[in-house]
Each structure stands twice: as structure tokens, then as C-alpha cells.
């Protein structure tokens, strides 16, 4: 079983749509959690950290459920520029990446 | 800050040749990580250093791979001899504390023919 599992997609949504990504992790000792964004042929970049209380950054909302070992990312009012691969990441001494969920926002 | 700097950006080499990838981390970052990304396996951690000391190299695929960090501002990942299955994008990342603030370099796209 992979340490971090994500639905690979692809998700194709129209502009303005709300889209949700989910992720599960296997190591209950994981200490910190993140969503990274990776554009085609580019390096991963931190989108946001994820906290148990839930956190929001503009159109992006992240949630963590430690009991279920489940992480989510919600994107509201999606833009064309949101098209990318979204990587779920957990940290226990070093970052472990999910395989990513590909999102394409269509005009 | 210029960020994490990797070189070369692209490398095409013949099977059996030695390949050396280079990384300059962000100044003041105590942790340096080497990752490999392929379509089949995604992003995999190969090795990481703390204060120039290798801490965990369990992700290094085999003895053909070696990594060094002779000082705080430079690291190399060497493959000798290279094989076609080593073709991938190799990323270097650095972090001030190993928990947060990971910054990735632009990667080296390696093709072994």
C-alpha cells in the first residue's frame, strides 16, 4: 500500500466550478501535511499547509482528519490558471508525496 | 535569494556513462533532499542530508547511485554507470528545518539512451 494515496484524476471542470480533491495517508505518526502544486514540466511548489482545524487561503480550503488519516483540498470558483497537478504531501522527518491529481479547468 | 539552483537543466547521455547532477541549496537551509520523479512512480525521495551529513539513503535505488554534500552550499548526485531506466527528472530541495519551507530546484531532466 502506498504511504499517500490520491485519486489521479484527471478532473476536467468548467471555469467557476468547485472541485474537491481527497487524499489518505497510512502513517499515523505523520507530523505535518501540505498541498503542493506542480505545473507541467516544472518543480513542485507549496500551495498551503494543512491544519487539523482546517484552513483557508482565498479560494482554497484544506482540511485534515487525523482520526481517519484523510486530507482534502477544496477549490472554489476555479480559474484557468488553477490547471495543474495537485500533490498531497505528508511529513514524518521528510516529505512523502502522493502521485498527484491532475486538474484541467476548461473555458 | 536565487532559490535552489540545479545543473544541468537537461542531460542526455549514453548507457554506461557517468552522470553527475549538481545542486546549490538556499543559504541557511540545513536540510537538502534529492528526489526523482517518473510517470510510473511519482516523486520518490532518494536521500537527504542534515548539516551536510547523509541521514537517510534508503531510497537510493542501488549502488550505482551515490550522493555527496562536501559543504553547506553544494551537493552532487552521481550515477555510474547510467542505464535507460534511470531516465527521470531529478529534483533537489532544501529546507531550513526539515519540516517546513521546502523549496525545490527546477530539476534536471535526465535521458539515458
mmCIF file of N, CA and C in Angstrom, chain A residues 10-58:
data_model
loop_
_atom_site.group_PDB
_atom_site.id
_atom_site.type_symbol
_atom_site.label_atom_id
_atom_site.label_comp_id
_atom_site.label_asym_id
_atom_site.label_seq_id
_atom_site.Cartn_x
_atom_site.Cartn_y
_atom_site.Cartn_z
ATOM 1 N N UNK A 10 -7.913 12.262 -14.465
ATOM 2 C CA UNK A 10 -7.940 13.728 -14.401
ATOM 3 C C UNK A 10 -9.319 14.290 -14.082
ATOM 4 N N UNK A 11 -9.308 15.462 -13.484
ATOM 5 C CA UNK A 11 -10.518 16.214 -13.246
ATOM 6 C C UNK A 11 -10.576 17.315 -14.301
ATOM 7 N N UNK A 12 -11.632 17.329 -15.077
ATOM 8 C CA UNK A 12 -11.849 18.385 -16.071
ATOM 9 C C UNK A 12 -13.101 19.142 -15.650
ATOM 10 N N UNK A 13 -12.945 20.404 -15.293
ATOM 11 C CA UNK A 13 -14.087 21.174 -14.782
ATOM 12 C C UNK A 13 -14.175 22.500 -15.513
ATOM 13 N N UNK A 14 -15.368 23.091 -15.605
ATOM 14 C CA UNK A 14 -15.501 24.409 -16.245
ATOM 15 C C UNK A 14 -15.068 25.503 -15.293
ATOM 16 N N UNK A 15 -14.658 26.602 -15.865
ATOM 17 C CA UNK A 15 -14.329 27.779 -15.051
ATOM 18 C C UNK A 15 -15.472 28.093 -14.102
ATOM 19 N N UNK A 16 -15.106 28.463 -12.880
ATOM 20 C CA UNK A 16 -16.128 28.830 -11.903
ATOM 21 C C UNK A 16 -16.629 27.664 -11.074
ATOM 22 N N UNK A 17 -16.270 26.467 -11.460
ATOM 23 C CA UNK A 17 -16.737 25.295 -10.717
ATOM 24 C C UNK A 17 -15.990 25.162 -9.390
ATOM 25 N N UNK A 18 -16.590 24.383 -8.500
ATOM 26 C CA UNK A 18 -15.928 23.995 -7.265
ATOM 27 C C UNK A 18 -15.462 22.552 -7.418
ATOM 28 N N UNK A 19 -14.237 22.308 -7.029
ATOM 29 C CA UNK A 19 -13.683 20.968 -7.180
ATOM 30 C C UNK A 19 -12.998 20.565 -5.880
ATOM 31 N N UNK A 20 -13.109 19.288 -5.536
ATOM 32 C CA UNK A 20 -12.528 18.788 -4.281
ATOM 33 C C UNK A 20 -11.613 17.613 -4.571
ATOM 34 N N UNK A 21 -10.467 17.619 -3.918
ATOM 35 C CA UNK A 21 -9.522 16.516 -4.008
ATOM 36 C C UNK A 21 -9.388 15.875 -2.635
ATOM 37 N N UNK A 22 -9.205 14.564 -2.643
ATOM 38 C CA UNK A 22 -9.053 13.842 -1.395
ATOM 39 C C UNK A 22 -7.768 13.040 -1.394
ATOM 40 N N UNK A 23 -7.337 12.711 -0.201
ATOM 41 C CA UNK A 23 -6.071 12.024 -0.036
ATOM 42 C C UNK A 23 -6.119 11.254 1.271
ATOM 43 N N UNK A 24 -5.531 10.063 1.286
ATOM 44 C CA UNK A 24 -5.405 9.324 2.545
ATOM 45 C C UNK A 24 -3.940 8.979 2.748
ATOM 46 N N UNK A 25 -3.547 8.875 4.016
ATOM 47 C CA UNK A 25 -2.173 8.526 4.323
ATOM 48 C C UNK A 25 -2.156 7.376 5.321
ATOM 49 N N UNK A 26 -1.082 6.601 5.282
ATOM 50 C CA UNK A 26 -1.064 5.367 6.068
ATOM 51 C C UNK A 26 -0.311 5.482 7.382
ATOM 52 N N UNK A 27 0.598 6.451 7.493
ATOM 53 C CA UNK A 27 1.441 6.535 8.682
ATOM 54 C C UNK A 27 0.816 7.480 9.708
ATOM 55 N N UNK A 28 0.282 6.901 10.757
ATOM 56 C CA UNK A 28 -0.413 7.714 11.759
ATOM 57 C C UNK A 28 0.535 8.634 12.516
ATOM 58 N N UNK A 29 1.839 8.375 12.410
ATOM 59 C CA UNK A 29 2.820 9.228 13.085
ATOM 60 C C UNK A 29 3.213 10.441 12.248
ATOM 61 N N UNK A 30 2.625 10.611 11.097
ATOM 62 C CA UNK A 30 2.930 11.783 10.260
ATOM 63 C C UNK A 30 2.660 13.051 11.048
ATOM 64 N N UNK A 31 3.526 14.028 10.838
ATOM 65 C CA UNK A 31 3.509 15.188 11.729
ATOM 66 C C UNK A 31 2.939 16.450 11.093
ATOM 67 N N UNK A 32 3.156 16.595 9.811
ATOM 68 C CA UNK A 32 2.656 17.795 9.147
ATOM 69 C C UNK A 32 2.194 17.436 7.738
ATOM 70 N N UNK A 33 1.363 18.313 7.214
ATOM 71 C CA UNK A 33 0.629 17.966 5.999
ATOM 72 C C UNK A 33 0.548 19.184 5.095
ATOM 73 N N UNK A 34 0.602 18.923 3.785
ATOM 74 C CA UNK A 34 0.670 20.023 2.830
ATOM 75 C C UNK A 34 -0.048 19.639 1.541
ATOM 76 N N UNK A 35 -0.410 20.652 0.806
ATOM 77 C CA UNK A 35 -0.754 20.501 -0.602
ATOM 78 C C UNK A 35 0.284 21.277 -1.405
ATOM 79 N N UNK A 36 0.841 20.604 -2.413
ATOM 80 C CA UNK A 36 1.753 21.221 -3.348
ATOM 81 C C UNK A 36 1.081 21.255 -4.707
ATOM 82 N N UNK A 37 1.508 22.191 -5.508
ATOM 83 C CA UNK A 37 1.024 22.317 -6.874
ATOM 84 C C UNK A 37 2.216 22.145 -7.803
ATOM 85 N N UNK A 38 1.998 21.375 -8.887
ATOM 86 C CA UNK A 38 3.066 21.203 -9.868
ATOM 87 C C UNK A 38 2.512 21.466 -11.255
ATOM 88 N N UNK A 39 3.055 22.469 -11.915
ATOM 89 C CA UNK A 39 2.715 22.748 -13.302
ATOM 90 C C UNK A 39 3.539 21.840 -14.204
ATOM 91 N N UNK A 40 3.047 21.679 -15.421
ATOM 92 C CA UNK A 40 3.673 20.758 -16.368
ATOM 93 C C UNK A 40 5.159 21.105 -16.559
ATOM 94 N N UNK A 41 6.009 20.133 -16.355
ATOM 95 C CA UNK A 41 7.453 20.270 -16.572
ATOM 96 C C UNK A 41 8.109 21.309 -15.643
ATOM 97 N N UNK A 42 7.473 21.532 -14.503
ATOM 98 C CA UNK A 42 8.021 22.460 -13.517
ATOM 99 C C UNK A 42 8.222 21.724 -12.193
ATOM 100 N N UNK A 43 8.842 22.446 -11.243
ATOM 101 C CA UNK A 43 9.040 21.851 -9.932
ATOM 102 C C UNK A 43 7.788 22.005 -9.068
ATOM 103 N N UNK A 44 7.629 21.138 -8.054
ATOM 104 C CA UNK A 44 6.509 21.315 -7.121
ATOM 105 C C UNK A 44 6.693 22.588 -6.301
ATOM 106 N N UNK A 45 5.568 23.243 -6.032
ATOM 107 C CA UNK A 45 5.602 24.448 -5.199
ATOM 108 C C UNK A 45 4.519 24.343 -4.130
ATOM 109 N N UNK A 46 4.857 24.824 -2.947
ATOM 110 C CA UNK A 46 3.920 24.744 -1.835
ATOM 111 C C UNK A 46 2.685 25.582 -2.123
ATOM 112 N N UNK A 47 1.529 24.953 -2.024
ATOM 113 C CA UNK A 47 0.258 25.663 -2.156
ATOM 114 C C UNK A 47 -0.197 26.126 -0.778
ATOM 115 N N UNK A 48 -0.298 25.178 0.149
ATOM 116 C CA UNK A 48 -0.687 25.533 1.511
ATOM 117 C C UNK A 48 -0.416 24.384 2.463
ATOM 118 N N UNK A 49 -0.210 24.753 3.717
ATOM 119 C CA UNK A 49 -0.137 23.763 4.776
ATOM 120 C C UNK A 49 -1.553 23.368 5.169
ATOM 121 N N UNK A 50 -1.686 22.235 5.844
ATOM 122 C CA UNK A 50 -2.998 21.738 6.249
ATOM 123 C C UNK A 50 -2.997 21.528 7.749
ATOM 124 N N UNK A 51 -3.997 22.102 8.418
ATOM 125 C CA UNK A 51 -4.075 22.008 9.866
ATOM 126 C C UNK A 51 -5.365 21.309 10.272
ATOM 127 N N UNK A 52 -5.332 20.710 11.454
ATOM 128 C CA UNK A 52 -6.491 19.952 11.940
ATOM 129 C C UNK A 52 -7.742 20.811 12.043
ATOM 130 N N UNK A 53 -7.544 22.084 12.325
ATOM 131 C CA UNK A 53 -8.697 22.976 12.477
ATOM 132 C C UNK A 53 -9.255 23.415 11.132
ATOM 133 N N UNK A 54 -8.592 23.020 10.061
ATOM 134 C CA UNK A 54 -8.999 23.478 8.733
ATOM 135 C C UNK A 54 -8.461 24.862 8.480
ATOM 136 N N UNK A 55 -8.057 25.141 7.280
ATOM 137 C CA UNK A 55 -7.526 26.472 6.965
ATOM 138 C C UNK A 55 -7.883 26.850 5.538
ATOM 139 N N UNK A 56 -7.936 28.156 5.361
ATOM 140 C CA UNK A 56 -8.410 28.711 4.103
ATOM 141 C C UNK A 56 -7.406 29.732 3.594
ATOM 142 N N UNK A 57 -7.212 29.750 2.290
ATOM 143 C CA UNK A 57 -6.354 30.762 1.681
ATOM 144 C C UNK A 57 -7.052 31.204 0.400
ATOM 145 N N UNK A 58 -7.814 32.260 0.497
ATOM 146 C CA UNK A 58 -8.564 32.727 -0.661
ATOM 147 C C UNK A 58 -9.588 31.685 -1.107
#
